[in-house]
Amino acid sequence: IKAIESPNKDDDTQWLTYWVVYGVFSIAEFFSDIFLSWFPFYYMLKCGFLLWCMAPSPSNGAELLYHRVIRPFFLKHEAQLDSVVKDLKDKA
């Protein structure tokens, strides 16, 4: 997330955004997969969702989810997340 928010925009922001959204989706899916896999067409909907997230269009799903959900949450809890990462880094 810090690479996306950096002032240097020479990097490929679209793909960084996609991978952040994909990572958050994977974590959420890890805990809910046992329940969601029982729904019909779950895997087809999951594939469609991921295609929508990586589509190079103005209505890119990853950009929409990042700017409306993930970024506000991250900015609100940035100091807490940084301290957790620092503690983990120090323990490692």
Tab-separated table of N, CA, C and O in Angstrom:
chain	number	residue	atom	x	y	z
A	1	ILE	N	0.839	-1.184	0.000
A	1	ILE	CA	0.000	0.000	0.000
A	1	ILE	C	0.881	1.243	0.000
A	1	ILE	O	0.562	2.213	-0.652
A	2	LYS	N	2.001	1.192	0.693
A	2	LYS	CA	2.876	2.371	0.740
A	2	LYS	C	3.443	2.685	-0.648
A	2	LYS	O	3.666	3.841	-0.973
A	3	ALA	N	3.682	1.663	-1.481
A	3	ALA	CA	4.191	1.908	-2.826
A	3	ALA	C	3.152	2.608	-3.693
A	3	ALA	O	3.490	3.445	-4.531
A	4	ILE	N	1.881	2.297	-3.492
A	4	ILE	CA	0.824	2.953	-4.260
A	4	ILE	C	0.694	4.410	-3.846
A	4	ILE	O	0.486	5.290	-4.675
A	5	GLU	N	0.824	4.673	-2.561
A	5	GLU	CA	0.650	6.024	-2.035
A	5	GLU	C	1.892	6.890	-2.204
A	5	GLU	O	1.883	8.055	-1.844
A	6	SER	N	2.979	6.343	-2.732
A	6	SER	CA	4.211	7.115	-2.884
A	6	SER	C	4.020	8.228	-3.916
A	6	SER	O	3.237	8.098	-4.846
A	7	PRO	N	4.756	9.328	-3.771
A	7	PRO	CA	4.618	10.430	-4.732
A	7	PRO	C	5.193	10.094	-6.101
A	7	PRO	O	4.816	10.704	-7.091
A	8	ASN	N	6.083	9.114	-6.186
A	8	ASN	CA	6.677	8.712	-7.451
A	8	ASN	C	5.710	7.783	-8.177
A	8	ASN	O	5.506	6.656	-7.774
A	9	LYS	N	5.105	8.257	-9.257
A	9	LYS	CA	4.104	7.473	-9.973
A	9	LYS	C	4.683	6.760	-11.202
A	9	LYS	O	3.952	6.403	-12.110
A	10	ASP	N	5.997	6.555	-11.234
A	10	ASP	CA	6.596	5.838	-12.351
A	10	ASP	C	6.283	4.350	-12.294
A	10	ASP	O	6.421	3.643	-13.280
A	11	ASP	N	5.882	3.873	-11.108
A	11	ASP	CA	5.578	2.451	-10.985
A	11	ASP	C	4.214	2.155	-11.607
A	11	ASP	O	3.464	3.037	-11.953
A	12	ASP	N	3.918	0.902	-11.716
A	12	ASP	CA	2.667	0.483	-12.344
A	12	ASP	C	1.571	0.407	-11.285
A	12	ASP	O	1.326	-0.629	-10.693
A	13	THR	N	0.918	1.528	-11.054
A	13	THR	CA	-0.059	1.655	-9.978
A	13	THR	C	-1.240	0.713	-10.150
A	13	THR	O	-1.752	0.183	-9.173
A	14	GLN	N	-1.668	0.487	-11.377
A	14	GLN	CA	-2.829	-0.394	-11.596
A	14	GLN	C	-2.565	-1.792	-11.056
A	14	GLN	O	-3.405	-2.367	-10.367
A	15	TRP	N	-1.399	-2.350	-11.350
A	15	TRP	CA	-1.125	-3.717	-10.905
A	15	TRP	C	-0.816	-3.780	-9.421
A	15	TRP	O	-1.154	-4.758	-8.756
A	16	LEU	N	-0.186	-2.757	-8.879
A	16	LEU	CA	0.022	-2.726	-7.432
A	16	LEU	C	-1.318	-2.691	-6.705
A	16	LEU	O	-1.523	-3.381	-5.707
A	17	THR	N	-2.237	-1.902	-7.236
A	17	THR	CA	-3.575	-1.824	-6.649
A	17	THR	C	-4.271	-3.172	-6.747
A	17	THR	O	-4.900	-3.628	-5.790
A	18	TYR	N	-4.166	-3.824	-7.903
A	18	TYR	CA	-4.790	-5.136	-8.070
A	18	TYR	C	-4.251	-6.130	-7.045
A	18	TYR	O	-5.011	-6.865	-6.424
A	19	TRP	N	-2.945	-6.160	-6.860
A	19	TRP	CA	-2.364	-7.138	-5.941
A	19	TRP	C	-2.714	-6.846	-4.492
A	19	TRP	O	-2.846	-7.766	-3.688
A	20	VAL	N	-2.894	-5.588	-4.139
A	20	VAL	CA	-3.347	-5.258	-2.787
A	20	VAL	C	-4.775	-5.766	-2.588
A	20	VAL	O	-5.093	-6.400	-1.579
A	21	VAL	N	-5.647	-5.512	-3.562
A	21	VAL	CA	-7.034	-5.981	-3.475
A	21	VAL	C	-7.072	-7.503	-3.468
A	21	VAL	O	-7.811	-8.114	-2.686
A	22	TYR	N	-6.262	-8.134	-4.304
A	22	TYR	CA	-6.218	-9.595	-4.344
A	22	TYR	C	-5.740	-10.166	-3.003
A	22	TYR	O	-6.269	-11.171	-2.525
A	23	GLY	N	-4.763	-9.538	-2.395
A	23	GLY	CA	-4.271	-10.000	-1.093
A	23	GLY	C	-5.330	-9.898	-0.006
A	23	GLY	O	-5.519	-10.829	0.781
A	24	VAL	N	-6.048	-8.778	0.026
A	24	VAL	CA	-7.122	-8.614	1.004
A	24	VAL	C	-8.228	-9.633	0.735
A	24	VAL	O	-8.762	-10.249	1.660
A	25	PHE	N	-8.559	-9.843	-0.543
A	25	PHE	CA	-9.577	-10.832	-0.906
A	25	PHE	C	-9.142	-12.234	-0.488
A	25	PHE	O	-9.944	-13.006	0.027
A	26	SER	N	-7.882	-12.576	-0.681
A	26	SER	CA	-7.382	-13.902	-0.308
A	26	SER	C	-7.447	-14.130	1.198
A	26	SER	O	-7.789	-15.228	1.645
A	27	ILE	N	-7.134	-13.112	1.964
A	27	ILE	CA	-7.220	-13.241	3.425
A	27	ILE	C	-8.672	-13.434	3.851
A	27	ILE	O	-8.974	-14.300	4.678
A	28	ALA	N	-9.569	-12.641	3.286
A	28	ALA	CA	-10.994	-12.782	3.623
A	28	ALA	C	-11.520	-14.141	3.179
A	28	ALA	O	-12.293	-14.781	3.898
A	29	GLU	N	-11.084	-14.596	2.023
A	29	GLU	CA	-11.540	-15.888	1.509
A	29	GLU	C	-11.013	-17.048	2.352
A	29	GLU	O	-11.692	-18.062	2.508
A	30	PHE	N	-9.832	-16.909	2.904
A	30	PHE	CA	-9.257	-17.960	3.741
A	30	PHE	C	-10.192	-18.311	4.896
A	30	PHE	O	-10.364	-19.468	5.244
A	31	PHE	N	-10.811	-17.282	5.485
A	31	PHE	CA	-11.687	-17.503	6.630
A	31	PHE	C	-13.121	-17.844	6.236
A	31	PHE	O	-13.846	-18.438	7.021
A	32	SER	N	-13.543	-17.465	5.043
A	32	SER	CA	-14.937	-17.687	4.662
A	32	SER	C	-15.121	-18.750	3.581
A	32	SER	O	-16.255	-19.047	3.222
A	33	ASP	N	-14.046	-19.328	3.084
A	33	ASP	CA	-14.130	-20.276	1.969
A	33	ASP	C	-14.950	-21.508	2.321
A	33	ASP	O	-15.678	-22.031	1.479
A	34	ILE	N	-14.860	-21.980	3.537
A	34	ILE	CA	-15.591	-23.185	3.920
A	34	ILE	C	-17.106	-22.968	3.804
A	34	ILE	O	-17.847	-23.892	3.487
A	35	PHE	N	-17.564	-21.742	4.037
A	35	PHE	CA	-18.995	-21.449	3.922
A	35	PHE	C	-19.379	-21.072	2.495
A	35	PHE	O	-20.428	-21.481	2.008
A	36	LEU	N	-18.529	-20.280	1.840
A	36	LEU	CA	-18.859	-19.803	0.494
A	36	LEU	C	-18.803	-20.906	-0.556
A	36	LEU	O	-19.512	-20.837	-1.558
A	37	SER	N	-17.976	-21.908	-0.351
A	37	SER	CA	-17.842	-22.959	-1.363
A	37	SER	C	-19.119	-23.774	-1.522
A	37	SER	O	-19.284	-24.478	-2.516
A	38	TRP	N	-20.038	-23.671	-0.580
A	38	TRP	CA	-21.308	-24.393	-0.673
A	38	TRP	C	-22.309	-23.687	-1.589
A	38	TRP	O	-23.276	-24.305	-2.031
A	39	PHE	N	-22.087	-22.416	-1.867
A	39	PHE	CA	-23.009	-21.677	-2.721
A	39	PHE	C	-22.799	-22.070	-4.178
A	39	PHE	O	-21.661	-22.186	-4.639
A	40	PRO	N	-23.899	-22.262	-4.911
A	40	PRO	CA	-23.762	-22.600	-6.330
A	40	PRO	C	-23.089	-21.449	-7.092
A	40	PRO	O	-23.327	-20.282	-6.803
A	41	PHE	N	-22.279	-21.803	-8.025
A	41	PHE	CA	-21.566	-20.857	-8.889
A	41	PHE	C	-20.583	-19.969	-8.141
A	41	PHE	O	-20.180	-18.929	-8.645
A	42	TYR	N	-20.174	-20.366	-6.941
A	42	TYR	CA	-19.234	-19.555	-6.174
A	42	TYR	C	-17.921	-19.366	-6.936
A	42	TYR	O	-17.420	-18.254	-7.056
A	43	TYR	N	-17.378	-20.445	-7.461
A	43	TYR	CA	-16.086	-20.353	-8.137
A	43	TYR	C	-16.191	-19.565	-9.438
A	43	TYR	O	-15.257	-18.868	-9.829
A	44	MET	N	-17.333	-19.633	-10.102
A	44	MET	CA	-17.527	-18.844	-11.311
A	44	MET	C	-17.636	-17.354	-10.952
A	44	MET	O	-17.068	-16.506	-11.633
A	45	LEU	N	-18.353	-17.054	-9.874
A	45	LEU	CA	-18.457	-15.661	-9.426
A	45	LEU	C	-17.107	-15.130	-8.956
A	45	LEU	O	-16.769	-13.969	-9.206
A	46	LYS	N	-16.329	-15.972	-8.297
A	46	LYS	CA	-14.988	-15.577	-7.848
A	46	LYS	C	-14.108	-15.247	-9.053
A	46	LYS	O	-13.407	-14.230	-9.064
A	47	CYS	N	-14.168	-16.073	-10.071
A	47	CYS	CA	-13.390	-15.834	-11.293
A	47	CYS	C	-13.835	-14.531	-11.957
A	47	CYS	O	-13.005	-13.724	-12.388
A	48	GLY	N	-15.146	-14.309	-12.031
A	48	GLY	CA	-15.666	-13.066	-12.602
A	48	GLY	C	-15.236	-11.852	-11.799
A	48	GLY	O	-14.888	-10.813	-12.361
A	49	PHE	N	-15.246	-11.980	-10.470
A	49	PHE	CA	-14.813	-10.887	-9.605
A	49	PHE	C	-13.342	-10.550	-9.863
A	49	PHE	O	-12.975	-9.375	-9.988
A	50	LEU	N	-12.494	-11.561	-9.950
A	50	LEU	CA	-11.073	-11.317	-10.184
A	50	LEU	C	-10.820	-10.737	-11.572
A	50	LEU	O	-9.943	-9.885	-11.747
A	51	LEU	N	-11.581	-11.168	-12.565
A	51	LEU	CA	-11.456	-10.583	-13.904
A	51	LEU	C	-11.891	-9.115	-13.899
A	51	LEU	O	-11.268	-8.275	-14.551
A	52	TRP	N	-12.949	-8.809	-13.154
A	52	TRP	CA	-13.406	-7.428	-13.044
A	52	TRP	C	-12.338	-6.568	-12.366
A	52	TRP	O	-12.123	-5.420	-12.732
A	53	CYS	N	-11.647	-7.151	-11.388
A	53	CYS	CA	-10.604	-6.405	-10.678
A	53	CYS	C	-9.396	-6.112	-11.559
A	53	CYS	O	-8.729	-5.109	-11.367
A	54	MET	N	-9.103	-6.988	-12.506
A	54	MET	CA	-7.905	-6.755	-13.323
A	54	MET	C	-8.217	-6.164	-14.696
A	54	MET	O	-7.303	-5.901	-15.466
A	55	ALA	N	-9.466	-5.922	-14.999
A	55	ALA	CA	-9.839	-5.386	-16.308
A	55	ALA	C	-9.274	-3.981	-16.512
A	55	ALA	O	-9.394	-3.135	-15.635
A	56	PRO	N	-8.639	-3.759	-17.661
A	56	PRO	CA	-8.092	-2.424	-17.937
A	56	PRO	C	-9.179	-1.490	-18.476
A	56	PRO	O	-9.198	-1.124	-19.642
A	57	SER	N	-10.108	-1.129	-17.629
A	57	SER	CA	-11.213	-0.278	-18.054
A	57	SER	C	-11.418	0.839	-17.027
A	57	SER	O	-10.900	0.769	-15.918
A	58	PRO	N	-12.201	1.844	-17.376
A	58	PRO	CA	-12.470	2.924	-16.407
A	58	PRO	C	-13.200	2.421	-15.160
A	58	PRO	O	-13.057	2.991	-14.091
A	59	SER	N	-13.974	1.356	-15.291
A	59	SER	CA	-14.697	0.812	-14.139
A	59	SER	C	-13.926	-0.359	-13.533
A	59	SER	O	-14.508	-1.382	-13.192
A	60	ASN	N	-12.629	-0.188	-13.392
A	60	ASN	CA	-11.754	-1.221	-12.846
A	60	ASN	C	-12.140	-1.519	-11.403
A	60	ASN	O	-12.196	-0.624	-10.562
A	61	GLY	N	-12.398	-2.779	-11.108
A	61	GLY	CA	-12.844	-3.163	-9.781
A	61	GLY	C	-11.800	-2.945	-8.705
A	61	GLY	O	-12.124	-2.556	-7.582
A	62	ALA	N	-10.545	-3.204	-9.021
A	62	ALA	CA	-9.487	-3.034	-8.027
A	62	ALA	C	-9.358	-1.571	-7.617
A	62	ALA	O	-9.230	-1.261	-6.427
A	63	GLU	N	-9.415	-0.658	-8.578
A	63	GLU	CA	-9.335	0.772	-8.264
A	63	GLU	C	-10.519	1.192	-7.396
A	63	GLU	O	-10.352	1.907	-6.411
A	64	LEU	N	-11.704	0.743	-7.767
A	64	LEU	CA	-12.909	1.102	-7.027
A	64	LEU	C	-12.842	0.592	-5.588
A	64	LEU	O	-13.064	1.350	-4.639
A	65	LEU	N	-12.512	-0.683	-5.408
A	65	LEU	CA	-12.438	-1.262	-4.063
A	65	LEU	C	-11.317	-0.644	-3.249
A	65	LEU	O	-11.470	-0.403	-2.050
A	66	TYR	N	-10.194	-0.380	-3.898
A	66	TYR	CA	-9.071	0.209	-3.180
A	66	TYR	C	-9.426	1.594	-2.662
A	66	TYR	O	-9.210	1.903	-1.494
A	67	HIS	N	-9.973	2.447	-3.522
A	67	HIS	CA	-10.233	3.836	-3.132
A	67	HIS	C	-11.434	3.987	-2.202
A	67	HIS	O	-11.487	4.941	-1.439
A	68	ARG	N	-12.385	3.065	-2.252
A	68	ARG	CA	-13.580	3.206	-1.414
A	68	ARG	C	-13.529	2.406	-0.123
A	68	ARG	O	-14.211	2.758	0.831
A	69	VAL	N	-12.739	1.313	-0.081
A	69	VAL	CA	-12.747	0.445	1.100
A	69	VAL	C	-11.367	0.337	1.745
A	69	VAL	O	-11.184	0.669	2.913
A	70	ILE	N	-10.388	-0.135	0.992
A	70	ILE	CA	-9.083	-0.475	1.562
A	70	ILE	C	-8.301	0.775	1.971
A	70	ILE	O	-7.760	0.830	3.080
A	71	ARG	N	-8.226	1.774	1.106
A	71	ARG	CA	-7.434	2.973	1.401
A	71	ARG	C	-7.950	3.722	2.631
A	71	ARG	O	-7.153	4.066	3.509
A	72	PRO	N	-9.274	3.973	2.742
A	72	PRO	CA	-9.746	4.656	3.963
A	72	PRO	C	-9.457	3.858	5.234
A	72	PRO	O	-9.072	4.426	6.255
A	73	PHE	N	-9.614	2.543	5.167
A	73	PHE	CA	-9.321	1.703	6.328
A	73	PHE	C	-7.840	1.776	6.684
A	73	PHE	O	-7.465	1.926	7.842
A	74	PHE	N	-6.982	1.704	5.664
A	74	PHE	CA	-5.539	1.762	5.892
A	74	PHE	C	-5.116	3.108	6.468
A	74	PHE	O	-4.335	3.168	7.417
A	75	LEU	N	-5.624	4.192	5.911
A	75	LEU	CA	-5.241	5.507	6.401
A	75	LEU	C	-5.710	5.735	7.831
A	75	LEU	O	-5.021	6.396	8.618
A	76	LYS	N	-6.859	5.180	8.184
A	76	LYS	CA	-7.372	5.314	9.546
A	76	LYS	C	-6.516	4.546	10.550
A	76	LYS	O	-6.317	4.985	11.674
A	77	HIS	N	-5.985	3.398	10.149
A	77	HIS	CA	-5.243	2.520	11.055
A	77	HIS	C	-3.760	2.408	10.701
A	77	HIS	O	-3.099	1.461	11.127
A	78	GLU	N	-3.231	3.355	9.951
A	78	GLU	CA	-1.842	3.277	9.476
A	78	GLU	C	-0.833	3.203	10.615
A	78	GLU	O	0.094	2.385	10.585
A	79	ALA	N	-0.989	4.017	11.636
A	79	ALA	CA	-0.036	4.024	12.752
A	79	ALA	C	-0.047	2.684	13.486
A	79	ALA	O	1.019	2.164	13.843
A	80	GLN	N	-1.214	2.118	13.697
A	80	GLN	CA	-1.315	0.824	14.372
A	80	GLN	C	-0.674	-0.278	13.542
A	80	GLN	O	0.049	-1.131	14.071
A	81	LEU	N	-0.942	-0.268	12.240
A	81	LEU	CA	-0.358	-1.288	11.367
A	81	LEU	C	1.162	-1.170	11.308
A	81	LEU	O	1.871	-2.179	11.308
A	82	ASP	N	1.670	0.061	11.259
A	82	ASP	CA	3.120	0.261	11.242
A	82	ASP	C	3.772	-0.247	12.529
A	82	ASP	O	4.846	-0.849	12.490
A	83	SER	N	3.115	-0.026	13.669
A	83	SER	CA	3.692	-0.502	14.925
A	83	SER	C	3.669	-2.030	15.004
A	83	SER	O	4.616	-2.627	15.516
A	84	VAL	N	2.626	-2.660	14.485
A	84	VAL	CA	2.573	-4.130	14.475
A	84	VAL	C	3.672	-4.690	13.579
A	84	VAL	O	4.368	-5.634	13.948
A	85	VAL	N	3.845	-4.105	12.416
A	85	VAL	CA	4.900	-4.556	11.492
A	85	VAL	C	6.282	-4.343	12.103
A	85	VAL	O	7.155	-5.211	12.015
A	86	LYS	N	6.482	-3.216	12.780
A	86	LYS	CA	7.770	-2.957	13.430
A	86	LYS	C	8.032	-3.972	14.539
A	86	LYS	O	9.144	-4.474	14.661
A	87	ASP	N	7.009	-4.285	15.347
A	87	ASP	CA	7.169	-5.287	16.401
A	87	ASP	C	7.509	-6.647	15.819
A	87	ASP	O	8.393	-7.355	16.351
A	88	LEU	N	6.826	-7.039	14.759
A	88	LEU	CA	7.122	-8.316	14.122
A	88	LEU	C	8.531	-8.349	13.542
A	88	LEU	O	9.230	-9.345	13.605
A	89	LYS	N	8.927	-7.221	12.960
A	89	LYS	CA	10.267	-7.111	12.392
A	89	LYS	C	11.327	-7.224	13.480
A	89	LYS	O	12.347	-7.895	13.306
A	90	ASP	N	11.089	-6.586	14.628
A	90	ASP	CA	12.039	-6.640	15.729
A	90	ASP	C	12.136	-8.062	16.307
A	90	ASP	O	13.219	-8.507	16.687
A	91	LYS	N	11.014	-8.763	16.374
A	91	LYS	CA	11.010	-10.132	16.895
A	91	LYS	C	11.692	-11.111	15.946
A	91	LYS	O	12.285	-12.092	16.384
A	92	ALA	N	11.597	-10.827	14.656
A	92	ALA	CA	12.208	-11.712	13.668
A	92	ALA	C	13.713	-11.531	13.710
A	92	ALA	O	14.494	-12.394	13.610
